Amino acid sequence: MAANFLVKLFEHNNWANLQIIQACSALSDAQLDAEPQSVTKGSIRLTLSHLVSSQQGYLSLLTQPVEVRVDVQSTFAKLQEAARISGEGLLSLARGEASSQLKSRLQTSGGYFVEPWVVMVQAINHATEHREQIKSMLSSLGVTPPNIDGWDYGEATKALIPISG
């Protein structure tokens, strides 16, 4: 049952990433590139691009030897597709579908060894932090951010049902 929880965490992560990208796809270039009026550093466009390229990097770290990894930068127009593909790859690992290819210790390009679970935790935390930053930037622009927390995902997937009576 614990593995099911991990899968649900990655399913929520993928859903929330796509929801925030979709919400931002309606913004003008001026809104996407506006300097935030908060402690957040970088525009919505830069933060979304960083979120997705990092997710691609986490998947690469988990599935490819260090010598063949490359940094992938997607155009803004292709962020949703890149997030979906890399998200599905991480979800596959969470399901155990490709766990046989995982080593017990991975080598980072920064000179560290790391266990795969650390990368999986980082993928979830990193995305959550940046989605919240983007939501803050949207609010400062007068744009209502999407509701993408765990309760919202529970409602969207019919796992949170009001008791009628």
PDB file of C-alpha atoms in Angstrom:
ATOM      1  CA  MET A   1       0.000   0.000   0.000  1.00  0.00           C
ATOM      2  CA  ALA A   2       2.910   2.414   0.661  1.00  0.00           C
ATOM      3  CA  ALA A   3       3.962   2.166  -2.975  1.00  0.00           C
ATOM      4  CA  ASN A   4       0.463   3.308  -3.906  1.00  0.00           C
ATOM      5  CA  PHE A   5       1.023   6.466  -1.819  1.00  0.00           C
ATOM      6  CA  LEU A   6       4.227   7.199  -3.718  1.00  0.00           C
ATOM      7  CA  VAL A   7       2.412   6.749  -7.026  1.00  0.00           C
ATOM      8  CA  LYS A   8      -0.335   9.134  -5.877  1.00  0.00           C
ATOM      9  CA  LEU A   9       2.270  11.741  -4.907  1.00  0.00           C
ATOM     10  CA  PHE A  10       3.734  11.630  -8.408  1.00  0.00           C
ATOM     11  CA  GLU A  11       0.301  11.581 -10.040  1.00  0.00           C
ATOM     12  CA  HIS A  12      -0.560  14.740  -8.082  1.00  0.00           C
ATOM     13  CA  ASN A  13       2.785  16.300  -8.985  1.00  0.00           C
ATOM     14  CA  ASN A  14       2.192  15.681 -12.682  1.00  0.00           C
ATOM     15  CA  TRP A  15      -1.390  16.989 -12.526  1.00  0.00           C
ATOM     16  CA  ALA A  16      -0.368  20.109 -10.603  1.00  0.00           C
ATOM     17  CA  ASN A  17       2.516  20.853 -12.984  1.00  0.00           C
ATOM     18  CA  LEU A  18       0.213  20.623 -15.992  1.00  0.00           C
ATOM     19  CA  GLN A  19      -2.439  22.756 -14.264  1.00  0.00           C
ATOM     20  CA  ILE A  20       0.025  25.557 -13.498  1.00  0.00           C
ATOM     21  CA  ILE A  21       1.477  25.455 -17.016  1.00  0.00           C
ATOM     22  CA  GLN A  22      -2.045  25.569 -18.475  1.00  0.00           C
ATOM     23  CA  ALA A  23      -2.951  28.539 -16.268  1.00  0.00           C
ATOM     24  CA  CYS A  24       0.161  30.388 -17.373  1.00  0.00           C
ATOM     25  CA  SER A  25      -0.346  29.626 -21.061  1.00  0.00           C
ATOM     26  CA  ALA A  26      -3.083  32.280 -21.139  1.00  0.00           C
ATOM     27  CA  LEU A  27      -0.719  35.005 -19.930  1.00  0.00           C
ATOM     28  CA  SER A  28       0.748  37.677 -22.174  1.00  0.00           C
ATOM     29  CA  ASP A  29       4.491  37.857 -22.786  1.00  0.00           C
ATOM     30  CA  ALA A  30       4.587  40.933 -20.534  1.00  0.00           C
ATOM     31  CA  GLN A  31       2.973  38.962 -17.705  1.00  0.00           C
ATOM     32  CA  LEU A  32       5.215  35.933 -18.245  1.00  0.00           C
ATOM     33  CA  ASP A  33       8.328  38.091 -18.151  1.00  0.00           C
ATOM     34  CA  ALA A  34       7.298  40.525 -15.387  1.00  0.00           C
ATOM     35  CA  GLU A  35       9.782  40.835 -12.560  1.00  0.00           C
ATOM     36  CA  PRO A  36       8.071  39.582  -9.418  1.00  0.00           C
ATOM     37  CA  GLN A  37       7.197  42.067  -6.697  1.00  0.00           C
ATOM     38  CA  SER A  38       8.182  39.575  -4.010  1.00  0.00           C
ATOM     39  CA  VAL A  39      11.171  37.687  -2.718  1.00  0.00           C
ATOM     40  CA  THR A  40      10.747  35.262  -5.614  1.00  0.00           C
ATOM     41  CA  LYS A  41      13.592  35.571  -8.075  1.00  0.00           C
ATOM     42  CA  GLY A  42      12.885  35.226 -11.774  1.00  0.00           C
ATOM     43  CA  SER A  43       9.803  35.650 -13.903  1.00  0.00           C
ATOM     44  CA  ILE A  44       6.963  33.189 -14.342  1.00  0.00           C
ATOM     45  CA  ARG A  45       8.452  32.104 -17.668  1.00  0.00           C
ATOM     46  CA  LEU A  46      11.880  31.477 -16.130  1.00  0.00           C
ATOM     47  CA  THR A  47      10.444  29.679 -13.113  1.00  0.00           C
ATOM     48  CA  LEU A  48       8.259  27.391 -15.237  1.00  0.00           C
ATOM     49  CA  SER A  49      11.172  26.624 -17.550  1.00  0.00           C
ATOM     50  CA  HIS A  50      13.395  25.879 -14.550  1.00  0.00           C
ATOM     51  CA  LEU A  51      10.750  23.641 -12.966  1.00  0.00           C
ATOM     52  CA  VAL A  52      10.368  21.530 -16.118  1.00  0.00           C
ATOM     53  CA  SER A  53      14.068  21.357 -17.028  1.00  0.00           C
ATOM     54  CA  SER A  54      14.843  20.298 -13.445  1.00  0.00           C
ATOM     55  CA  GLN A  55      12.228  17.543 -13.636  1.00  0.00           C
ATOM     56  CA  GLN A  56      13.818  16.349 -16.864  1.00  0.00           C
ATOM     57  CA  GLY A  57      17.194  16.422 -15.098  1.00  0.00           C
ATOM     58  CA  TYR A  58      15.929  14.371 -12.145  1.00  0.00           C
ATOM     59  CA  LEU A  59      14.600  11.731 -14.535  1.00  0.00           C
ATOM     60  CA  SER A  60      17.918  11.722 -16.386  1.00  0.00           C
ATOM     61  CA  LEU A  61      19.835  11.350 -13.111  1.00  0.00           C
ATOM     62  CA  LEU A  62      17.665   8.375 -12.179  1.00  0.00           C
ATOM     63  CA  THR A  63      17.788   6.614 -15.543  1.00  0.00           C
ATOM     64  CA  GLN A  64      21.010   7.502 -17.364  1.00  0.00           C
ATOM     65  CA  PRO A  65      24.719   7.151 -16.598  1.00  0.00           C
ATOM     66  CA  VAL A  66      26.409  10.459 -15.792  1.00  0.00           C
ATOM     67  CA  GLU A  67      28.473  10.419 -18.989  1.00  0.00           C
ATOM     68  CA  VAL A  68      25.432  10.457 -21.304  1.00  0.00           C
ATOM     69  CA  ARG A  69      23.242  12.969 -19.447  1.00  0.00           C
ATOM     70  CA  VAL A  70      22.542  16.227 -21.205  1.00  0.00           C
ATOM     71  CA  ASP A  71      20.767  19.349 -20.034  1.00  0.00           C
ATOM     72  CA  VAL A  72      17.500  19.700 -21.898  1.00  0.00           C
ATOM     73  CA  GLN A  73      15.877  23.080 -22.310  1.00  0.00           C
ATOM     74  CA  SER A  74      12.380  23.126 -23.739  1.00  0.00           C
ATOM     75  CA  THR A  75      10.863  26.109 -25.453  1.00  0.00           C
ATOM     76  CA  PHE A  76       8.010  27.702 -23.544  1.00  0.00           C
ATOM     77  CA  ALA A  77       5.584  26.392 -26.161  1.00  0.00           C
ATOM     78  CA  LYS A  78       6.720  22.821 -25.438  1.00  0.00           C
ATOM     79  CA  LEU A  79       6.795  23.007 -21.635  1.00  0.00           C
ATOM     80  CA  GLN A  80       3.539  21.124 -21.193  1.00  0.00           C
ATOM     81  CA  GLU A  81       4.732  18.246 -23.369  1.00  0.00           C
ATOM     82  CA  ALA A  82       8.141  18.136 -21.676  1.00  0.00           C
ATOM     83  CA  ALA A  83       6.499  18.178 -18.224  1.00  0.00           C
ATOM     84  CA  ARG A  84       4.124  15.396 -19.251  1.00  0.00           C
ATOM     85  CA  ILE A  85       6.855  13.159 -20.677  1.00  0.00           C
ATOM     86  CA  SER A  86       9.310  13.603 -17.811  1.00  0.00           C
ATOM     87  CA  GLY A  87       6.457  13.337 -15.290  1.00  0.00           C
ATOM     88  CA  GLU A  88       5.358  10.038 -16.819  1.00  0.00           C
ATOM     89  CA  GLY A  89       8.949   8.788 -16.576  1.00  0.00           C
ATOM     90  CA  LEU A  90       9.131   9.627 -12.866  1.00  0.00           C
ATOM     91  CA  LEU A  91       5.695   8.095 -12.319  1.00  0.00           C
ATOM     92  CA  SER A  92       6.886   4.901 -14.015  1.00  0.00           C
ATOM     93  CA  LEU A  93       9.773   4.756 -11.549  1.00  0.00           C
ATOM     94  CA  ALA A  94       7.397   5.380  -8.637  1.00  0.00           C
ATOM     95  CA  ARG A  95       5.267   2.472  -9.838  1.00  0.00           C
ATOM     96  CA  GLY A  96       8.350   0.248  -9.888  1.00  0.00           C
ATOM     97  CA  GLU A  97       7.999  -0.353 -13.623  1.00  0.00           C
ATOM     98  CA  ALA A  98      11.616   0.557 -14.300  1.00  0.00           C
ATOM     99  CA  SER A  99      13.111   0.043 -10.844  1.00  0.00           C
ATOM    100  CA  SER A 100      15.346  -2.756 -12.069  1.00  0.00           C
ATOM    101  CA  GLN A 101      17.444  -0.182 -13.892  1.00  0.00           C
ATOM    102  CA  LEU A 102      17.959   1.939 -10.767  1.00  0.00           C
ATOM    103  CA  LYS A 103      21.272   1.626  -8.979  1.00  0.00           C
ATOM    104  CA  SER A 104      21.430   1.831  -5.211  1.00  0.00           C
ATOM    105  CA  ARG A 105      23.654   4.908  -5.528  1.00  0.00           C
ATOM    106  CA  LEU A 106      23.644   7.345  -8.392  1.00  0.00           C
ATOM    107  CA  GLN A 107      26.432   9.689  -9.382  1.00  0.00           C
ATOM    108  CA  THR A 108      25.504  13.336  -9.826  1.00  0.00           C
ATOM    109  CA  SER A 109      27.271  15.606 -12.278  1.00  0.00           C
ATOM    110  CA  GLY A 110      28.223  17.766  -9.268  1.00  0.00           C
ATOM    111  CA  GLY A 111      30.468  15.130  -7.704  1.00  0.00           C
ATOM    112  CA  TYR A 112      28.128  13.365  -5.281  1.00  0.00           C
ATOM    113  CA  PHE A 113      26.688   9.928  -4.825  1.00  0.00           C
ATOM    114  CA  VAL A 114      22.980   9.921  -3.993  1.00  0.00           C
ATOM    115  CA  GLU A 115      20.367   7.284  -3.322  1.00  0.00           C
ATOM    116  CA  PRO A 116      17.415   7.281  -5.777  1.00  0.00           C
ATOM    117  CA  TRP A 117      14.814   8.047  -3.095  1.00  0.00           C
ATOM    118  CA  VAL A 118      16.537  11.393  -2.398  1.00  0.00           C
ATOM    119  CA  VAL A 119      16.093  12.389  -6.044  1.00  0.00           C
ATOM    120  CA  MET A 120      12.420  11.373  -5.948  1.00  0.00           C
ATOM    121  CA  VAL A 121      11.834  13.452  -2.792  1.00  0.00           C
ATOM    122  CA  GLN A 122      13.641  16.389  -4.380  1.00  0.00           C
ATOM    123  CA  ALA A 123      11.542  16.143  -7.552  1.00  0.00           C
ATOM    124  CA  ILE A 124       8.319  16.499  -5.537  1.00  0.00           C
ATOM    125  CA  ASN A 125       9.583  19.226  -3.177  1.00  0.00           C
ATOM    126  CA  HIS A 126      11.224  21.252  -5.918  1.00  0.00           C
ATOM    127  CA  ALA A 127       8.108  21.312  -8.078  1.00  0.00           C
ATOM    128  CA  THR A 128       5.864  22.192  -5.134  1.00  0.00           C
ATOM    129  CA  GLU A 129       8.069  25.120  -4.114  1.00  0.00           C
ATOM    130  CA  HIS A 130       8.166  26.568  -7.621  1.00  0.00           C
ATOM    131  CA  ARG A 131       4.441  26.082  -8.240  1.00  0.00           C
ATOM    132  CA  GLU A 132       3.766  28.071  -5.068  1.00  0.00           C
ATOM    133  CA  GLN A 133       6.141  30.814  -6.230  1.00  0.00           C
ATOM    134  CA  ILE A 134       4.312  30.979  -9.552  1.00  0.00           C
ATOM    135  CA  LYS A 135       0.959  31.123  -7.781  1.00  0.00           C
ATOM    136  CA  SER A 136       2.256  34.065  -5.738  1.00  0.00           C
ATOM    137  CA  MET A 137       3.439  35.833  -8.891  1.00  0.00           C
ATOM    138  CA  LEU A 138       0.070  35.216 -10.567  1.00  0.00           C
ATOM    139  CA  SER A 139      -1.730  36.718  -7.583  1.00  0.00           C
ATOM    140  CA  SER A 140       0.505  39.795  -7.677  1.00  0.00           C
ATOM    141  CA  LEU A 141      -0.497  40.257 -11.328  1.00  0.00           C
ATOM    142  CA  GLY A 142      -4.176  40.105 -10.369  1.00  0.00           C
ATOM    143  CA  VAL A 143      -4.582  36.634 -11.908  1.00  0.00           C
ATOM    144  CA  THR A 144      -6.326  34.004  -9.812  1.00  0.00           C
ATOM    145  CA  PRO A 145      -3.967  31.024  -9.573  1.00  0.00           C
ATOM    146  CA  PRO A 146      -5.278  27.496 -10.051  1.00  0.00           C
ATOM    147  CA  ASN A 147      -6.202  25.403  -7.037  1.00  0.00           C
ATOM    148  CA  ILE A 148      -3.654  22.601  -7.154  1.00  0.00           C
ATOM    149  CA  ASP A 149      -3.000  21.332  -3.643  1.00  0.00           C
ATOM    150  CA  GLY A 150      -3.639  17.804  -2.420  1.00  0.00           C
ATOM    151  CA  TRP A 151      -7.271  18.521  -1.470  1.00  0.00           C
ATOM    152  CA  ASP A 152      -7.932  19.897  -4.959  1.00  0.00           C
ATOM    153  CA  TYR A 153      -6.367  16.838  -6.553  1.00  0.00           C
ATOM    154  CA  GLY A 154      -8.472  14.638  -4.289  1.00  0.00           C
ATOM    155  CA  GLU A 155     -11.608  16.401  -5.522  1.00  0.00           C
ATOM    156  CA  ALA A 156     -10.484  16.248  -9.159  1.00  0.00           C
ATOM    157  CA  THR A 157      -9.909  12.493  -8.923  1.00  0.00           C
ATOM    158  CA  LYS A 158     -13.063  11.798  -6.880  1.00  0.00           C
ATOM    159  CA  ALA A 159     -10.964  10.691  -3.893  1.00  0.00           C
ATOM    160  CA  LEU A 160     -12.385  13.495  -1.731  1.00  0.00           C
ATOM    161  CA  ILE A 161     -16.137  13.272  -1.658  1.00  0.00           C
ATOM    162  CA  PRO A 162     -18.432  15.410   0.493  1.00  0.00           C
ATOM    163  CA  ILE A 163     -20.630  13.449   2.867  1.00  0.00           C
ATOM    164  CA  SER A 164     -24.197  14.206   1.932  1.00  0.00           C
ATOM    165  CA  GLY A 165     -26.852  13.805   4.459  1.00  0.00           C
TER     166      GLY A 165
END
